[in-house]
Tab-separated table of C-alpha atoms in Angstrom:
chain	number	residue	atom	x	y	z
A	1	MET	CA	102.446	106.012	120.750
A	2	GLY	CA	98.717	106.211	120.098
A	3	LEU	CA	99.027	109.262	117.877
A	4	LYS	CA	101.855	107.883	115.816
A	5	SER	CA	99.704	104.696	115.134
A	6	PHE	CA	96.808	106.849	114.267
A	7	TYR	CA	98.751	108.846	111.604
A	8	TYR	CA	100.226	105.508	110.362
A	9	HIS	CA	96.888	103.985	109.670
A	10	VAL	CA	95.632	107.382	108.194
A	11	ILE	CA	98.577	107.233	105.900
A	12	LEU	CA	97.846	103.505	105.039
A	13	PHE	CA	94.225	104.555	104.189
A	14	PHE	CA	95.133	107.073	101.683
A	15	SER	CA	97.823	104.699	100.205
A	16	CYS	CA	95.245	102.099	99.635
A	17	LEU	CA	92.787	104.699	98.135
A	18	GLY	CA	95.625	105.811	95.719
A	19	ILE	CA	96.486	102.214	94.838
A	20	ASP	CA	92.791	101.704	94.074
A	21	GLN	CA	92.452	104.908	92.005
A	22	LEU	CA	95.541	104.286	90.058
A	23	SER	CA	94.505	100.654	89.286
A	24	LYS	CA	91.205	102.051	87.957
A	25	LEU	CA	92.996	104.157	85.622
A	26	TYR	CA	94.840	101.095	84.356
A	27	GLY	CA	91.671	99.163	84.299
A	28	LYS	CA	89.766	101.390	81.949
A	29	SER	CA	91.995	100.174	79.255
A	30	LEU	CA	91.248	96.610	79.583
A	31	SER	CA	88.658	94.808	77.625
A	32	SER	CA	86.924	93.427	81.169
A	33	PHE	CA	86.227	97.112	81.910
A	34	HIS	CA	82.744	97.665	83.265
A	35	PHE	CA	80.811	100.181	85.132
A	36	ASN	CA	78.882	99.010	88.276
A	37	LYS	CA	75.979	101.152	88.769
A	38	GLY	CA	74.775	99.243	91.829
A	39	ILE	CA	76.123	98.847	95.407
A	40	MET	CA	77.528	95.421	95.393
A	41	PHE	CA	77.455	92.774	92.558
A	42	GLY	CA	75.256	95.245	90.859
A	43	LEU	CA	72.530	95.461	93.773
A	44	TYR	CA	70.251	98.589	93.576
A	45	SER	CA	71.366	99.569	90.040
A	46	ASP	CA	67.859	100.640	89.168
A	47	ILE	CA	67.723	103.324	91.979
A	48	PRO	CA	68.281	106.734	90.472
A	49	SER	CA	71.830	108.103	90.570
A	50	LEU	CA	71.154	111.065	92.812
A	51	TYR	CA	69.547	108.658	95.478
A	52	ARG	CA	72.474	106.280	95.354
A	53	ILE	CA	75.116	108.803	95.447
A	54	THR	CA	73.666	110.983	98.162
A	55	PHE	CA	72.986	107.742	100.449
A	56	LEU	CA	76.630	106.448	99.763
A	57	CYS	CA	78.265	109.775	100.520
A	58	SER	CA	75.991	110.228	103.710
A	59	PHE	CA	76.762	106.616	104.824
A	60	PHE	CA	80.434	106.916	104.139
A	61	GLY	CA	80.698	110.157	106.084
A	62	PHE	CA	79.444	108.203	109.051
A	63	ILE	CA	81.624	105.154	108.394
A	64	PHE	CA	84.689	107.493	107.975
A	65	PHE	CA	83.962	109.327	111.322
A	66	PHE	CA	83.613	106.079	113.045
A	67	TYR	CA	86.699	104.883	111.361
A	68	LEU	CA	88.788	107.752	112.627
A	69	LEU	CA	87.059	107.520	116.145
A	70	SER	CA	87.787	103.743	116.516
A	71	ASN	CA	91.243	104.134	114.987
A	72	TYR	CA	92.171	106.592	117.858
A	73	LEU	CA	90.629	104.789	120.701
A	74	ILE	CA	91.492	101.113	119.897
A	75	THR	CA	94.564	100.017	122.045
A	76	PRO	CA	97.791	99.751	120.340
A	77	LYS	CA	97.908	96.047	121.194
A	78	LEU	CA	95.435	95.429	118.444
A	79	LYS	CA	97.397	96.726	115.608
A	80	TRP	CA	96.068	93.988	113.258
A	81	LEU	CA	92.453	94.951	114.007
A	82	LYS	CA	93.172	98.689	113.191
A	83	PHE	CA	94.998	97.426	110.091
A	84	GLY	CA	91.929	95.295	108.940
A	85	ILE	CA	89.712	98.321	109.659
A	86	THR	CA	91.748	100.729	107.686
A	87	ILE	CA	91.919	98.413	104.544
A	88	PHE	CA	88.094	97.683	104.861
A	89	VAL	CA	87.227	101.518	105.090
A	90	SER	CA	89.675	102.445	102.249
A	91	GLY	CA	87.971	99.933	100.011
A	92	ILE	CA	84.577	101.500	100.755
A	93	PHE	CA	85.921	104.790	100.167
A	94	GLY	CA	87.480	103.901	96.882
A	95	ASN	CA	84.091	102.846	95.563
A	96	VAL	CA	82.495	105.862	96.944
A	97	VAL	CA	84.895	108.063	95.191
A	98	ASP	CA	84.043	106.465	91.857
A	99	ARG	CA	80.346	107.122	92.440
A	100	ILE	CA	81.076	110.627	93.281
A	101	ILE	CA	83.138	111.230	90.106
A	102	TYR	CA	81.488	108.850	87.538
A	103	GLY	CA	78.135	108.050	89.274
A	104	GLN	CA	79.163	104.420	89.277
A	105	ALA	CA	81.963	102.198	90.236
A	106	ILE	CA	84.664	100.947	87.926
A	107	ASP	CA	85.148	97.140	87.874
A	108	PHE	CA	87.769	95.389	85.640
A	109	ILE	CA	89.068	92.168	87.407
A	110	PRO	CA	86.944	89.300	86.121
A	111	ILE	CA	86.639	86.048	88.100
A	112	SER	CA	84.595	83.069	86.610
A	113	PHE	CA	82.671	80.751	89.058
A	114	PHE	CA	81.270	77.791	86.980
A	115	SER	CA	79.023	79.454	84.522
A	116	ASN	CA	78.866	82.975	86.030
A	117	THR	CA	81.578	85.723	85.952
A	118	ILE	CA	81.878	88.294	88.612
A	119	ILE	CA	83.822	91.517	87.860
A	120	PHE	CA	85.179	93.471	90.714
A	121	ASN	CA	88.206	95.885	91.517
A	122	ILE	CA	90.930	96.608	94.012
A	123	ALA	CA	88.620	98.473	96.337
A	124	ASP	CA	86.327	95.419	96.561
A	125	PHE	CA	89.415	93.172	97.250
A	126	PHE	CA	90.455	95.608	100.088
A	127	GLN	CA	86.935	95.205	101.634
A	128	TRP	CA	87.111	91.492	101.561
A	129	VAL	CA	90.494	91.342	103.015
A	130	GLY	CA	89.757	93.976	105.587
A	131	ALA	CA	86.684	92.248	106.565
A	132	GLY	CA	88.524	88.924	107.006
A	133	VAL	CA	91.466	90.351	109.122
A	134	ILE	CA	88.640	92.097	111.382
A	135	LEU	CA	86.891	88.822	111.841
A	136	HIS	CA	90.098	87.009	112.555
A	137	ARG	CA	91.279	89.564	115.091
A	138	ILE	CA	88.123	89.717	116.837
A	139	PHE	CA	87.968	85.941	117.584
A	140	LYS	CA	91.769	85.751	118.116
A	141	LYS	CA	92.237	88.630	120.547
A	142	GLU	CA	88.798	88.567	122.143
A	143	LYS	CA	90.359	88.675	125.672
A	144	ILE	CA	91.777	92.112	124.901
A	145	ILE	CA	88.778	93.407	123.252
A	146	TRP	CA	86.058	92.299	125.593
A	147	PHE	CA	86.035	93.223	129.224
A	148	GLN	CA	86.815	90.253	131.515
A	149	ASP	CA	83.368	90.210	133.066
A	150	SER	CA	81.566	90.107	129.686
A	151	LEU	CA	83.582	87.506	127.912
A	152	ARG	CA	81.639	84.866	125.862
A	153	LYS	CA	81.228	81.720	128.057
A	154	LYS	CA	78.621	79.293	126.797
A	155	MET	CA	76.559	81.716	124.502
A	156	LEU	CA	77.975	83.578	121.395
A	157	ILE	CA	76.836	86.835	122.705
A	158	ASN	CA	75.784	88.239	126.045
A	159	PRO	CA	71.975	88.657	125.828
A	160	LYS	CA	72.140	91.953	128.023
A	161	GLU	CA	74.971	93.416	126.146
A	162	GLN	CA	73.303	92.423	122.856
A	163	LEU	CA	69.956	93.954	123.704
A	164	MET	CA	71.762	97.288	124.862
A	165	PHE	CA	73.687	97.312	121.672
A	166	ALA	CA	70.697	96.669	119.627
A	167	SER	CA	68.651	99.197	121.271
A	168	LYS	CA	71.565	102.090	120.810
A	169	PHE	CA	71.985	100.881	117.200
A	170	ALA	CA	68.208	101.203	116.594
A	171	ALA	CA	68.162	104.580	118.043
A	172	ILE	CA	71.084	105.827	116.005
A	173	ALA	CA	69.700	104.403	112.800
A	174	PHE	CA	66.183	105.904	113.465
A	175	THR	CA	67.727	109.310	114.171
A	176	THR	CA	69.833	109.194	111.150
A	177	SER	CA	67.130	107.990	108.812
A	178	PHE	CA	64.905	110.783	110.376
A	179	LEU	CA	67.605	113.435	109.549
A	180	LEU	CA	68.140	112.146	106.016
């Protein structure tokens, strides 16, 4: 059951990636077509392309490894969490592919808020939907995700677990930064 679910989510990942790339081919013909040199909403667009592409490819490699590992290890009871993670990571990869090919992401869907216009793409949409599904499932299925002795009671996060997680994360971040 676990391996079948794993393959299903990998196929979903590449399907979302294909939808995103096909939509960008169509988006190039629209008048709202725009290259986004930055990360998100144009952030860090002034950093040289070589640094942006190298950072994003390295970061995505880490994210993709974590995705495959978590997809394989997460219990089949949490199929919607796996779905959310798959959609989220496929959105990240869609923009990384653009940055590898063009050096920048392709945006073509405009949305106006008051006097500001934000232009985004299908990959960005996948990221937001995936993040929403992940958050919803984490709070909805917390008894399956968290071990019984570490369930949140009065506090949002168990301080001992948070400290242990933060120290592991800091060690991984430091080691990765040192290697890069």
